[in-house]
CSV table of C-alpha atoms in Angstrom, one decimal:
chain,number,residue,atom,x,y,z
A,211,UNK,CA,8.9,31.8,37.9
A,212,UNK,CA,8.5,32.8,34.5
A,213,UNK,CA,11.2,30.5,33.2
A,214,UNK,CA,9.6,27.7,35.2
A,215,UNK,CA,6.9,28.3,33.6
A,216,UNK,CA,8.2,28.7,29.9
A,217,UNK,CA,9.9,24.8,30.8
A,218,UNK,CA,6.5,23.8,31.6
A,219,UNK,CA,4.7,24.5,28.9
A,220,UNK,CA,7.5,23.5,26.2
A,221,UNK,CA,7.7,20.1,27.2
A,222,UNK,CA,3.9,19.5,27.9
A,223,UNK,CA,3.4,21.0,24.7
A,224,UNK,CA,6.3,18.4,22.8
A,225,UNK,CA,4.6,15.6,24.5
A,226,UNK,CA,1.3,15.8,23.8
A,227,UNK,CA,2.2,16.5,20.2
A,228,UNK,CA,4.5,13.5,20.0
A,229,UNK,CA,1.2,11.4,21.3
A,230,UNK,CA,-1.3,13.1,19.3
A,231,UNK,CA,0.9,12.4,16.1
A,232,UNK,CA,3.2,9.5,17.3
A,233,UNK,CA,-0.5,7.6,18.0
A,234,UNK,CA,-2.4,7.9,14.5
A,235,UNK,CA,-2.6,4.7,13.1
A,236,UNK,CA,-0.9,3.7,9.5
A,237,UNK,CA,-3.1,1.0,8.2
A,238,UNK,CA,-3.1,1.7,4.9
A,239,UNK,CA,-0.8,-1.0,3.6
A,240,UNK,CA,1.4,-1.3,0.4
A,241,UNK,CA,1.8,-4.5,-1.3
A,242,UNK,CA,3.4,-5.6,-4.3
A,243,UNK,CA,2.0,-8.8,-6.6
A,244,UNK,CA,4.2,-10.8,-9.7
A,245,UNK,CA,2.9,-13.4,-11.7
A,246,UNK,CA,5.2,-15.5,-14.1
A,247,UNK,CA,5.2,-18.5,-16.3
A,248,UNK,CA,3.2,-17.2,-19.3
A,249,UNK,CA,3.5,-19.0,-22.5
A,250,UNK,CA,6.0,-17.3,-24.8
A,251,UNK,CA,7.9,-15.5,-21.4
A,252,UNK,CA,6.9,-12.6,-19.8
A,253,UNK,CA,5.9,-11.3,-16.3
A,254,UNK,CA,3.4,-9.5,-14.8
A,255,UNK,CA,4.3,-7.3,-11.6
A,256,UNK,CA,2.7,-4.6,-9.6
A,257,UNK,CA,1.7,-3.1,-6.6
A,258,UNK,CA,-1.8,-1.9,-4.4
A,259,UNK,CA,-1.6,0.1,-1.7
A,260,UNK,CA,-5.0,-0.7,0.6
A,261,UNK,CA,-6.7,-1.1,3.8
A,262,UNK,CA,-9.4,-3.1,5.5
A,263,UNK,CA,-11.8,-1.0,6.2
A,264,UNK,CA,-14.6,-3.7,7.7
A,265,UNK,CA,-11.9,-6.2,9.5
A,266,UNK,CA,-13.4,-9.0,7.2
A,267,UNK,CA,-9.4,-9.9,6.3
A,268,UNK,CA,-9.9,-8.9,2.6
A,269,UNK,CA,-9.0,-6.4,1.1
A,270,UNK,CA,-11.4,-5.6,-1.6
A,271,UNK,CA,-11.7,-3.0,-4.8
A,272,UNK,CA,-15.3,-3.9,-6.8
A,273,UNK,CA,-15.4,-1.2,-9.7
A,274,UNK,CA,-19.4,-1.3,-9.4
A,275,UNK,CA,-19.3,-0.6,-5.8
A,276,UNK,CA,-17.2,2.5,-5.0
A,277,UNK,CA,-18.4,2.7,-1.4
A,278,UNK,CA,-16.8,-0.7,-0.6
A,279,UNK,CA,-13.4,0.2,-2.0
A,280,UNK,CA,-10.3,-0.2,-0.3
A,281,UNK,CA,-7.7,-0.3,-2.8
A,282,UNK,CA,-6.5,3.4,-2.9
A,283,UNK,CA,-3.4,3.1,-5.5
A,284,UNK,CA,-3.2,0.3,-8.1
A,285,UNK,CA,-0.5,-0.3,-11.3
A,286,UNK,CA,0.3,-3.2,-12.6
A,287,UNK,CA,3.0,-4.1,-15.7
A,288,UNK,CA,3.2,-7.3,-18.1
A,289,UNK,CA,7.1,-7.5,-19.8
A,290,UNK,CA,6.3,-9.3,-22.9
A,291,UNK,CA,9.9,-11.1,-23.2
A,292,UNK,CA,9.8,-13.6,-25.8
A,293,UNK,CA,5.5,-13.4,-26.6
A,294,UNK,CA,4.2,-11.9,-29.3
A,295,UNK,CA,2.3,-9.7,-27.0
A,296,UNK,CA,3.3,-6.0,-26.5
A,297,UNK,CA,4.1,-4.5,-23.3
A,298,UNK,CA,1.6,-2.9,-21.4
A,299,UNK,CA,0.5,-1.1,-17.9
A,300,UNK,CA,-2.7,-0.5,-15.9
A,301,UNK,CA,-3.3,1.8,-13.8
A,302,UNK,CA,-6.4,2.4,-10.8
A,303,UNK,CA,-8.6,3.6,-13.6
A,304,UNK,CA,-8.3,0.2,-15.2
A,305,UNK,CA,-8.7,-2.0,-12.5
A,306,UNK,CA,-12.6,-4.3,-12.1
A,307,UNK,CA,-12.2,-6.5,-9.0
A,308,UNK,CA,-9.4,-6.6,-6.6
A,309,UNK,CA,-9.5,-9.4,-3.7
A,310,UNK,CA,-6.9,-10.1,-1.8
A,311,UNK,CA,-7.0,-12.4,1.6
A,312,UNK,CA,-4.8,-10.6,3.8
A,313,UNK,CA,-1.3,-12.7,5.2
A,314,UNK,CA,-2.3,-15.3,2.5
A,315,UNK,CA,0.6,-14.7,-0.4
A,316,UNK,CA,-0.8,-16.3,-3.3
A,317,UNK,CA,-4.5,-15.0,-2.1
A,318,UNK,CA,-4.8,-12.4,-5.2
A,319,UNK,CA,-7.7,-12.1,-7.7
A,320,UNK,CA,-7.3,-9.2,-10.2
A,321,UNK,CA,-9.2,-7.9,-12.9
A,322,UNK,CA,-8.3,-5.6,-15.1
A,323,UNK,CA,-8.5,-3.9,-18.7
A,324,UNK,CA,-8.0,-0.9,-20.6
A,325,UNK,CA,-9.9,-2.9,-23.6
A,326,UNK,CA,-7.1,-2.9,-25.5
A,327,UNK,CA,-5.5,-5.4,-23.2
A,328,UNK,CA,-6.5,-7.5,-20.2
A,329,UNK,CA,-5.3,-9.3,-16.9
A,330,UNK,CA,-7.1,-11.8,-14.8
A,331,UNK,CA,-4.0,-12.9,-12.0
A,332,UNK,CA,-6.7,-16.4,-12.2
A,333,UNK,CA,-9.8,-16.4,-14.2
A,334,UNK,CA,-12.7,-18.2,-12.4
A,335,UNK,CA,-13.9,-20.5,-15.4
A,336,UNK,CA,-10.5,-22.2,-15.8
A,337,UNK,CA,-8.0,-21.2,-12.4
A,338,UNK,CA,-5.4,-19.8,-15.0
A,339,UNK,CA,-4.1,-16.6,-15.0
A,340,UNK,CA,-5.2,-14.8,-18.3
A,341,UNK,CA,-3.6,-12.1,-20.9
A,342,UNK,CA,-5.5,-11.2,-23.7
A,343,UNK,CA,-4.0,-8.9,-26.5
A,344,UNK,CA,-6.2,-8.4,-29.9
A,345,UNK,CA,-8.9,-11.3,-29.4
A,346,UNK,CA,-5.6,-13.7,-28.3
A,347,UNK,CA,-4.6,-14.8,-25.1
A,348,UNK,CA,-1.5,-16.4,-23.3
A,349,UNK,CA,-1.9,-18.6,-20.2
A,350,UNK,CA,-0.1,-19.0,-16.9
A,351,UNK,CA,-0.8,-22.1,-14.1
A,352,UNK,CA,1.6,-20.1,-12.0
A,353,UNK,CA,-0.5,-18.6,-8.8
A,354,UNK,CA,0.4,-14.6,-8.5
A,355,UNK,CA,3.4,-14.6,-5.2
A,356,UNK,CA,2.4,-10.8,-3.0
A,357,UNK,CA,4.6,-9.6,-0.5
A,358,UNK,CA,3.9,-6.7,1.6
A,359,UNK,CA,6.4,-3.9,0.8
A,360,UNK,CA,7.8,-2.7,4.3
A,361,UNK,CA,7.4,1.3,4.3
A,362,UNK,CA,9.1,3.2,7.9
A,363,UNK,CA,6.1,4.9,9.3
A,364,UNK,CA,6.5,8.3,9.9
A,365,UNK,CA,4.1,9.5,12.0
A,366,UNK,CA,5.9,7.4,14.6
A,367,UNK,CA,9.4,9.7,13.8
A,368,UNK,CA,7.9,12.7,13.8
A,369,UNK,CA,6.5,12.1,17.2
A,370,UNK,CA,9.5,10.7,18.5
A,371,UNK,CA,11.6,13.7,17.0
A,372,UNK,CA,9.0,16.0,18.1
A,373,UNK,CA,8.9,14.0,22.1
A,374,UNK,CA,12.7,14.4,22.2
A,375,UNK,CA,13.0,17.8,21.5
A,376,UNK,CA,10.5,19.3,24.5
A,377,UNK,CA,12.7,16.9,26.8
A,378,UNK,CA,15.7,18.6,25.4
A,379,UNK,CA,14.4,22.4,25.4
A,380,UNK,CA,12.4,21.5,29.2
A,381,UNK,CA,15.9,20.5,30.6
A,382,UNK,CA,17.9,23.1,29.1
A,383,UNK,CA,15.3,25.9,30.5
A,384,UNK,CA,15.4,24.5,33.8
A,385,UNK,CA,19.6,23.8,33.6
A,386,UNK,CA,19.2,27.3,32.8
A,387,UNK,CA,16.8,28.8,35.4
A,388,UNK,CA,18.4,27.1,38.7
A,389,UNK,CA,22.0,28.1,37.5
């Protein structure tokens, strides 16, 4: 009896936490932005990792109004190539307005400056992307291309792994006990 017991409680136990963790939802989402067509060469790529929080299909990061953030991770790179600009990165810390329209690929309006240099993936007043470096800037009429970056889940393994191995222990107590 104690053995049916033991089987029991093993495999309830596996299975309820392979639901409770197999069942949390990933919505954060990583996606990963380029921009090209700058005059003198260069590119601009990068990713976001974020999540929309109020289901309005945007997801937003307004440096003025933290509590509405939902950009968690941000860094974004311009390779100079043949410019005259230099090389430079940007990280969260650097980032003014974010806006992306979810499942709309070249949907992407980004801010950004560490006020030695500056991105705008497509400035408002003239629908260019801008780069300014030392009171200069280059131009792009190229729209910014995102694609989601596909990242296995693993909350869904775990409770999978977790699932599989209270079937595997319940059935080997219970081989065991009635042999």
């Amino acid at each position: 009896m104690k053995k049916l017991i033991q089987s029991l409680s093993i495999g309830t136990t596996g299975l309820t936490i392979a639901i409770a963790i197999g069942s949390r939802p990933a919505n954060a989402l990583t996606f990963e932005f380029s921009q090209s067509g700058w005059q003198g060469g260069g590119e601009v790529t990068g990713t976001f990792t974020g999540e929309d929080k109020n289901g309005d299909n945007k997801i937003v990061y307004d440096f003025s109004d933290p509590d509405s953030n939902e950009v968690f991770e941000y860094e974004m790179s311009f390779f100079a190539g043949n410019s005259t600009f230099t090389d430079f990165t940007h990280n969260l810390n650097d980032l003014f307005i974010l806006e992306y329209m979810a499942g709309n690929p070249d949907m992407l309006t980004i801010s950004s400056t560490d006020f030695t240099s500056s991105y705008d993936s497509e400035n408002v007043d003239i629908n260019l992307g801008v780069i300014s470096q030392d009171n200069d800037s280059i131009f792009t009429d190229e729209s910014v291309s995102v694609t989601v970056r596909e990242v296995p889940e693993p909350t869904s393994w775990i409770g999978l792994m977790l699932f599989s191995f209270g079937v595997y222990f319940k059935r080997k107590i219970t081989a065991n006990f009635f042999h």
